[in-house]
Coordinates of C-alpha atoms in Angstrom, one line a residue:
Chain A
M1 CA 0.0 0.0 0.0
P2 CA 1.5 3.3 -1.1
H3 CA 0.3 5.3 1.9
P4 CA -2.1 4.6 4.8
L5 CA -5.5 4.4 3.3
D6 CA -8.3 6.2 5.1
L7 CA -11.1 3.7 4.4
S8 CA -13.6 5.2 6.8
L9 CA -16.2 6.4 4.4
Y10 CA -15.8 4.5 1.1
L11 CA -18.1 5.4 -1.7
V12 CA -18.9 2.8 -4.4
T13 CA -20.6 4.5 -7.4
N14 CA -23.7 3.3 -9.1
S15 CA -24.5 5.2 -12.3
E16 CA -28.2 4.2 -12.5
Q17 CA -28.8 5.5 -9.0
C18 CA -26.9 8.7 -9.7
H19 CA -28.7 9.3 -13.0
A20 CA -32.1 8.5 -11.4
A21 CA -31.3 11.2 -8.8
G22 CA -30.6 13.7 -11.6
R23 CA -26.8 13.8 -11.4
S24 CA -23.8 12.4 -13.2
V25 CA -21.5 10.0 -11.4
A26 CA -18.8 12.8 -11.2
E27 CA -21.3 15.3 -9.8
T28 CA -22.3 12.8 -7.1
V29 CA -18.7 12.1 -6.3
A30 CA -17.7 15.7 -6.0
L31 CA -20.6 16.4 -3.6
A32 CA -19.9 13.2 -1.6
V33 CA -16.2 14.1 -1.2
E34 CA -17.2 17.6 0.1
G35 CA -19.3 15.7 2.6
G36 CA -16.5 13.6 3.9
V37 CA -16.0 10.5 1.6
T38 CA -12.4 9.2 1.9
V39 CA -12.2 6.7 -1.0
V40 CA -14.1 6.4 -4.2
Q41 CA -14.5 3.2 -6.2
V42 CA -16.0 3.5 -9.6
R43 CA -18.1 0.5 -10.4
E44 CA -19.9 -0.2 -13.7
K45 CA -21.4 -3.6 -14.1
D46 CA -23.1 -3.1 -17.5
A47 CA -21.1 -0.4 -19.2
S48 CA -18.7 -1.0 -22.1
A49 CA -15.0 -0.6 -21.3
R50 CA -15.0 2.6 -23.3
D51 CA -17.9 4.1 -21.3
F52 CA -16.4 2.8 -18.0
L53 CA -13.1 4.5 -18.9
A54 CA -15.0 7.8 -19.6
T55 CA -16.7 7.6 -16.2
V56 CA -13.4 7.0 -14.5
A57 CA -11.9 10.0 -16.3
S58 CA -14.8 12.2 -15.4
V59 CA -14.5 11.2 -11.7
A60 CA -10.7 11.7 -11.8
E61 CA -11.2 15.2 -13.0
V62 CA -13.3 16.3 -10.0
L63 CA -11.5 14.3 -7.3
P64 CA -9.1 16.1 -4.9
A65 CA -5.6 14.6 -5.1
H66 CA -5.7 13.1 -1.6
I67 CA -8.8 10.9 -2.3
P68 CA -7.9 7.6 -3.8
L69 CA -9.8 6.6 -7.0
L70 CA -10.2 2.8 -7.4
V71 CA -11.6 0.9 -10.4
N72 CA -13.9 -2.0 -9.9
D73 CA -12.9 -5.4 -11.4
R74 CA -11.7 -4.2 -14.8
V75 CA -7.9 -4.1 -14.4
D76 CA -7.6 -3.1 -18.1
V77 CA -9.8 -0.1 -17.6
Y78 CA -7.6 0.9 -14.6
L79 CA -4.4 0.4 -16.7
A80 CA -5.9 2.3 -19.6
A81 CA -6.9 5.2 -17.3
R82 CA -3.3 5.3 -15.9
A83 CA -1.8 5.1 -19.4
A84 CA -4.0 8.0 -20.4
G85 CA -2.6 10.1 -17.5
H86 CA -5.6 10.0 -15.1
P87 CA -4.7 9.9 -11.4
V88 CA -6.1 6.4 -10.5
A89 CA -4.9 4.8 -7.4
G90 CA -5.8 1.1 -7.9
V91 CA -8.4 -1.5 -8.3
H92 CA -11.0 -3.4 -6.3
I93 CA -11.4 -7.0 -7.4
G94 CA -14.5 -9.2 -6.9
Q95 CA -14.3 -12.8 -5.9
S96 CA -14.8 -14.2 -9.4
E97 CA -12.4 -11.9 -11.0
L98 CA -8.7 -12.4 -11.7
P99 CA -6.6 -13.9 -8.9
A100 CA -4.9 -11.3 -6.7
P101 CA -1.3 -12.3 -7.3
L102 CA -1.8 -11.9 -11.1
V103 CA -3.6 -8.6 -10.6
R104 CA -0.7 -7.4 -8.4
Q105 CA 1.7 -8.3 -11.2
L106 CA -0.3 -6.3 -13.7
I107 CA -0.8 -3.2 -11.6
G108 CA 2.6 -3.0 -9.9
A109 CA 3.7 -2.7 -6.3
D110 CA 2.5 0.9 -5.8
A111 CA -1.1 0.6 -6.8
V112 CA -3.8 -0.1 -4.2
L113 CA -5.3 -3.6 -4.4
G114 CA -8.5 -4.4 -2.6
I115 CA -10.5 -7.6 -2.9
S116 CA -13.9 -8.9 -1.8
A117 CA -13.8 -11.7 0.6
A118 CA -17.0 -13.1 2.1
T119 CA -15.8 -16.5 3.5
P120 CA -13.0 -17.5 5.9
E121 CA -11.5 -19.4 2.9
S122 CA -11.4 -16.5 0.5
L123 CA -10.1 -14.3 3.4
A124 CA -7.3 -16.7 4.2
E125 CA -6.4 -16.8 0.5
A126 CA -6.3 -13.0 0.3
Q127 CA -4.2 -12.8 3.4
A128 CA -1.8 -15.5 2.4
S129 CA -1.2 -14.0 -1.0
G130 CA 0.6 -11.1 0.7
V131 CA -0.4 -8.7 -2.1
V132 CA -3.7 -7.3 -0.9
D133 CA -4.0 -3.9 0.8
Y134 CA -7.5 -4.3 2.2
V135 CA -10.6 -6.5 2.0
G136 CA -14.2 -5.7 1.4
M137 CA -16.7 -7.9 3.3
G138 CA -20.3 -8.3 2.8
P139 CA -23.1 -8.0 2.1
L140 CA -23.9 -6.8 5.6
N141 CA -27.6 -6.2 4.8
T142 CA -29.8 -7.3 2.0
T143 CA -29.0 -5.0 -1.0
T144 CA -30.9 -4.4 -4.2
T145 CA -27.9 -2.5 -5.7
K146 CA -26.1 -5.5 -6.9
R147 CA -27.9 -8.1 -9.0
N148 CA -27.4 -11.7 -7.9
A149 CA -25.9 -10.5 -4.6
P150 CA -25.3 -13.3 -2.1
P151 CA -27.6 -13.4 0.9
A152 CA -26.9 -10.9 3.7
I153 CA -24.3 -12.0 6.2
G154 CA -25.5 -9.9 9.1
L155 CA -23.4 -8.0 11.7
P156 CA -22.5 -10.9 14.1
S157 CA -21.1 -13.1 11.3
L158 CA -19.5 -10.2 9.6
A159 CA -17.8 -9.2 12.8
A160 CA -16.5 -12.7 13.3
L161 CA -15.2 -12.7 9.7
R162 CA -13.5 -9.4 10.4
R163 CA -11.6 -10.8 13.4
L164 CA -10.0 -13.5 11.2
T165 CA -7.7 -11.1 9.5
H166 CA -5.2 -8.3 10.3
L167 CA -5.8 -6.7 6.9
P168 CA -7.7 -3.4 6.8
A169 CA -11.4 -4.2 6.2
V170 CA -14.5 -2.4 5.0
A171 CA -18.0 -3.7 5.3
I172 CA -20.4 -3.4 2.3
G173 CA -24.0 -4.2 1.4
G174 CA -27.0 -2.0 2.2
V175 CA -24.9 0.0 4.7
G176 CA -26.8 2.9 6.2
M177 CA -26.5 5.4 8.9
A178 CA -27.5 3.0 11.7
D179 CA -24.7 0.6 10.7
M180 CA -21.8 3.0 11.1
Q181 CA -21.3 2.7 14.9
P182 CA -21.8 -1.0 15.1
L183 CA -19.4 -1.6 12.2
R184 CA -16.7 0.6 13.8
A185 CA -17.3 -1.2 17.1
A186 CA -16.8 -4.5 15.3
G187 CA -13.3 -3.4 14.3
F188 CA -14.0 -2.4 10.7
D189 CA -11.7 0.3 9.2
G190 CA -14.5 1.7 7.2
A191 CA -18.0 1.4 5.7
A192 CA -18.6 1.2 2.0
V193 CA -21.9 2.8 0.8
V194 CA -23.7 2.9 -2.5
S195 CA -27.3 3.9 -2.4
A196 CA -27.0 5.8 0.9
I197 CA -25.1 8.4 -1.1
C198 CA -25.9 7.8 -4.8
K199 CA -29.7 7.8 -4.2
A200 CA -29.6 10.7 -1.7
S201 CA -31.3 13.9 -2.6
D202 CA -28.2 15.7 -1.2
P203 CA -25.1 13.5 -1.4
R204 CA -23.0 16.1 0.4
A205 CA -25.3 16.1 3.4
A206 CA -25.7 12.3 3.3
A207 CA -21.9 11.8 3.3
A208 CA -21.5 14.3 6.1
A209 CA -24.2 12.5 8.2
L210 CA -22.6 9.1 7.6
K211 CA -19.2 10.5 8.5
A212 CA -20.5 12.0 11.7
C213 CA -22.0 8.7 12.7
W214 CA -18.7 7.0 12.1
Q215 CA -16.8 9.5 14.1
S216 CA -19.2 9.6 16.9
H217 CA -18.1 6.2 18.0
T218 CA -16.1 6.3 21.2
Chain B
M1 CA 2.3 -7.5 -36.2
P2 CA 5.0 -10.0 -35.0
H3 CA 4.7 -12.3 -38.1
P4 CA 2.5 -12.6 -41.1
L5 CA -0.9 -13.7 -39.7
D6 CA -2.7 -16.4 -41.7
L7 CA -6.3 -15.2 -41.0
S8 CA -7.9 -17.5 -43.6
L9 CA -9.9 -19.7 -41.2
Y10 CA -10.5 -17.8 -38.0
L11 CA -12.3 -19.5 -35.2
V12 CA -14.2 -17.5 -32.6
T13 CA -15.2 -19.7 -29.7
N14 CA -18.6 -19.8 -28.1
S15 CA -18.7 -21.9 -24.9
E16 CA -22.5 -22.3 -24.9
Q17 CA -22.5 -23.8 -28.4
C18 CA -19.5 -26.0 -27.6
H19 CA -21.1 -27.3 -24.4
A20 CA -24.4 -27.9 -26.1
A21 CA -22.6 -30.0 -28.7
G22 CA -21.1 -32.0 -25.8
R23 CA -17.5 -30.7 -25.9
S24 CA -15.4 -28.3 -23.9
V25 CA -14.1 -25.2 -25.7
A26 CA -10.6 -26.7 -25.7
E27 CA -11.8 -29.9 -27.2
T28 CA -13.6 -28.0 -29.9
V29 CA -10.5 -25.9 -30.6
A30 CA -8.2 -28.9 -30.8
L31 CA -10.4 -30.6 -33.4
A32 CA -11.0 -27.4 -35.4
V33 CA -7.2 -26.8 -35.6
E34 CA -6.7 -30.4 -36.9
G35 CA -9.3 -29.5 -39.5
G36 CA -7.4 -26.4 -40.6
V37 CA -8.3 -23.4 -38.4
T38 CA -5.5 -20.8 -38.6
V39 CA -6.3 -18.4 -35.7
V40 CA -8.3 -18.9 -32.5
Q41 CA -10.1 -16.1 -30.6
V42 CA -11.5 -17.0 -27.3
R43 CA -14.6 -15.0 -26.6
E44 CA -16.6 -15.1 -23.4
K45 CA -19.4 -12.6 -23.1
D46 CA -20.9 -13.7 -19.8
A47 CA -18.1 -15.5 -17.9
S48 CA -16.3 -14.0 -15.0
A49 CA -12.7 -13.0 -15.6
R50 CA -11.5 -16.0 -13.6
D51 CA -13.5 -18.4 -15.7
F52 CA -12.5 -16.6 -18.9
L53 CA -8.8 -16.9 -17.9
A54 CA -9.3 -20.7 -17.2
T55 CA -10.8 -21.2 -20.6
V56 CA -7.9 -19.3 -22.2
A57 CA -5.5 -21.4 -20.3
S58 CA -7.2 -24.6 -21.4
V59 CA -7.2 -23.6 -25.0
A60 CA -3.5 -22.5 -24.8
E61 CA -2.7 -26.0 -23.6
V62 CA -4.1 -27.8 -26.7
L63 CA -3.1 -25.2 -29.3
P64 CA -0.1 -25.9 -31.5
A65 CA 2.6 -23.2 -31.2
H66 CA 2.1 -21.8 -34.7
I67 CA -1.6 -21.0 -34.2
P68 CA -2.1 -17.6 -32.6
L69 CA -4.5 -17.4 -29.6
L70 CA -6.3 -14.1 -29.2
V71 CA -8.4 -13.0 -26.3
N72 CA -11.7 -11.1 -27.0
D73 CA -12.2 -7.7 -25.4
R74 CA -10.7 -8.3 -21.9
V75 CA -7.2 -6.9 -22.2
D76 CA -6.7 -7.7 -18.5
V77 CA -7.5 -11.4 -19.1
Y78 CA -4.9 -11.4 -21.9
L79 CA -2.3 -9.7 -19.7
A80 CA -3.0 -12.1 -16.8
A81 CA -2.7 -15.1 -19.1
R82 CA 0.6 -13.8 -20.4
A83 CA 1.8 -13.1 -16.9
A84 CA 0.8 -16.7 -15.9
G85 CA 3.0 -18.0 -18.7
H86 CA 0.4 -19.0 -21.2
P87 CA 1.3 -18.5 -24.9
V88 CA -1.3 -15.9 -25.9
A89 CA -0.6 -13.9 -29.0
G90 CA -2.9 -10.9 -28.6
V91 CA -6.3 -9.4 -28.3
H92 CA -9.4 -8.7 -30.5
I93 CA -11.2 -5.5 -29.3
G94 CA -14.9 -4.7 -30.1
Q95 CA -16.1 -1.3 -31.1
S96 CA -17.2 -0.2 -27.6
E97 CA -14.1 -1.5 -25.9
L98 CA -10.9 0.4 -25.0
P99 CA -9.5 2.7 -27.7
A100 CA -6.9 1.0 -29.9
P101 CA -3.9 3.3 -29.0
L102 CA -4.4 2.7 -25.3
V103 CA -4.7 -1.1 -25.9
R104 CA -1.5 -1.0 -27.9
Q105 CA 0.2 0.7 -25.0
L106 CA -1.0 -2.0 -22.6
I107 CA -0.1 -5.0 -24.7
G108 CA 3.1 -3.8 -26.2
A109 CA 4.4 -3.7 -29.8
D110 CA 4.8 -7.5 -30.3
A111 CA 1.2 -8.5 -29.5
V112 CA -1.4 -9.0 -32.1
L113 CA -4.1 -6.3 -32.0
G114 CA -7.3 -6.8 -34.0
I115 CA -10.3 -4.6 -33.8
S116 CA -13.9 -4.7 -35.0
A117 CA -14.9 -2.0 -37.6
A118 CA -18.3 -2.0 -39.2
T119 CA -18.4 1.6 -40.6
P120 CA -16.1 3.7 -42.8
E121 CA -15.6 6.0 -39.8
S122 CA -14.4 3.3 -37.4
L123 CA -12.3 1.8 -40.2
A124 CA -10.6 5.1 -40.9
E125 CA -10.0 5.6 -37.2
A126 CA -8.4 2.1 -36.9
Q127 CA -6.2 2.7 -39.9
A128 CA -5.2 6.2 -38.8
S129 CA -4.2 4.9 -35.4
G130 CA -1.3 2.9 -37.0
V131 CA -1.5 0.3 -34.2
V132 CA -4.0 -2.2 -35.6
D133 CA -2.8 -5.5 -37.2
Y134 CA -6.1 -6.5 -38.8
V135 CA -9.8 -5.6 -38.7
G136 CA -12.9 -7.7 -38.3
M137 CA -15.9 -6.6 -40.3
G138 CA -19.5 -7.7 -40.0
P139 CA -22.0 -9.0 -39.4
L140 CA -22.1 -10.5 -42.9
N141 CA -25.3 -12.4 -42.3
T142 CA -27.9 -12.3 -39.5
T143 CA -26.4 -14.1 -36.5
T144 CA -27.9 -15.4 -33.4
T145 CA -24.5 -16.1 -31.7
K146 CA -24.1 -12.6 -30.5
R147 CA -26.9 -10.9 -28.5
N148 CA -27.7 -7.4 -29.6
A149 CA -25.7 -7.9 -32.8
P150 CA -26.2 -5.0 -35.3
P151 CA -28.2 -5.8 -38.4
A152 CA -26.5 -7.8 -41.2
I153 CA -24.4 -5.7 -43.6
G154 CA -24.6 -8.2 -46.5
L155 CA -21.8 -9.0 -49.0
P156 CA -22.0 -6.1 -51.4
S157 CA -21.7 -3.5 -48.6
L158 CA -19.1 -5.6 -46.7
A159 CA -17.0 -5.8 -49.9
A160 CA -17.2 -2.1 -50.3
L161 CA -16.1 -1.6 -46.7
R162 CA -13.2 -4.0 -47.3
R163 CA -11.9 -1.9 -50.2
L164 CA -11.6 1.1 -48.0
T165 CA -8.6 -0.2 -46.1
H166 CA -5.2 -1.8 -46.8
L167 CA -5.3 -3.5 -43.4
P168 CA -5.8 -7.3 -43.4
A169 CA -9.5 -8.0 -42.9
V170 CA -11.7 -10.9 -41.9
A171 CA -15.5 -11.1 -42.3
I172 CA -17.6 -12.3 -39.4
G173 CA -21.3 -12.9 -38.7
G174 CA -23.2 -16.1 -39.6
V175 CA -20.4 -17.1 -42.0
G176 CA -21.0 -20.5 -43.5
M177 CA -19.6 -22.7 -46.3
A178 CA -21.3 -20.8 -49.1
D179 CA -19.7 -17.5 -48.0
M180 CA -16.1 -18.6 -48.2
Q181 CA -15.6 -18.2 -51.9
P182 CA -17.5 -14.9 -52.2
L183 CA -15.6 -13.4 -49.3
R184 CA -12.2 -14.4 -50.7
A185 CA -13.3 -13.0 -54.1
A186 CA -14.2 -9.8 -52.3
G187 CA -10.6 -9.4 -51.1
F188 CA -11.0 -10.7 -47.5
D189 CA -7.9 -12.3 -46.0
G190 CA -10.1 -14.7 -44.0
A191 CA -13.4 -15.7 -42.7
A192 CA -14.3 -15.8 -39.0
V193 CA -16.7 -18.5 -38.0
V194 CA -18.4 -19.3 -34.7
S195 CA -21.4 -21.7 -35.0
A196 CA -20.3 -23.3 -38.2
I197 CA -17.6 -25.0 -36.1
C198 CA -18.7 -24.7 -32.5
K199 CA -22.2 -26.2 -33.2
A200 CA -20.9 -28.8 -35.7
S201 CA -21.2 -32.5 -34.8
D202 CA -17.7 -32.9 -36.1
P203 CA -15.6 -29.7 -35.7
R204 CA -12.6 -31.2 -37.5
A205 CA -14.7 -32.1 -40.6
A206 CA -16.5 -28.7 -40.5
A207 CA -13.2 -26.8 -40.4
A208 CA -11.7 -28.9 -43.1
A209 CA -14.7 -28.3 -45.4
L210 CA -14.6 -24.6 -44.7
K211 CA -10.9 -24.5 -45.4
A212 CA -11.4 -26.4 -48.7
C213 CA -14.1 -24.0 -49.8
W214 CA -11.7 -21.1 -49.0
Q215 CA -8.8 -22.7 -50.9
S216 CA -11.0 -23.7 -53.9
H217 CA -11.2 -20.1 -55.0
T218 CA -9.2 -19.4 -58.1

């Protein structure tokens, strides 16, 4: 990991939700960062690589330099964005995507590499690989954002999973305001949100409220 | 282009069709190459990157060294296969995928880069980029292999498109036995087939018959 990542409020973008709320992905991100988002992952499940790259470029343009921009799953889109001169920090790789050691070879030692791990086995594999900077765990709650999402794990099991690794970890999956304190209490380094920000009428205020909940933990 | 490519009988794989015919993709490829296929492009529209990589690896294992293995669209899967030591030759990139100059940067000068071009504009762009080794043009006929495929172009228009470029060109889209001679007469360097081989009860015989039709042109 190039620098300590502040994973506390981790935004995963959803273009349908942003557009339905009357904003572009980049506009949503810009507001959310003003509200306190600390990491942005651009995720596009249905877009062509060309459109995905365009969205990454548009987000890169509005993002302050200290906020890491991660690309979901498509390592080639990340590499293309980097080759085109956009300040992208790394990738987040799902469980059925390319194996972490190969991804690390492709992106190099300095890029951020996050992976999804929802079972003790995948977590052990991620940790043993020695190439992963953080893990995403979920889904915490039932989510409608991601099609074919696995069933919700729930907080007690997710907390048990979190205790199995020393890697930085963020929870994901239907995460809302009420989850922030319990997640922090469970030892998570951050919470990843999608609809709580992308669907919000005011993404800046939504991010600020989520951040305040996170920080209110003592 | 690292070496003169023999594009004459260009197989694009379709795993559903191979499996429906009772064979793996690799088994189909092995038989088709015995029958005379000269290039193999592994295409997976729905597979995860991990499964796509596994299919590429399985095909690489059965492919003779002189037959180039190309990966469809996913430049990261190609790069991962290469990093894992599989003998992959390059990529074929669709029209809504990453721009050719960026792809060339990612794969390097020695890899094969083919792109799809169905309009004079996209063809001119491909040619002007100076980084493309060959173009795929189509669909020649109506095809059910590819969902949301654009309407068939037909031979006269495809032949006119082919005359617009000095780049090597293959035709694709519902290509069958009866198309081989007309395509060669129209100046194509090869014909790309999917179902004519993947759905065949005997892929070796199907490839040999297609090859014979191609070669019978005088």
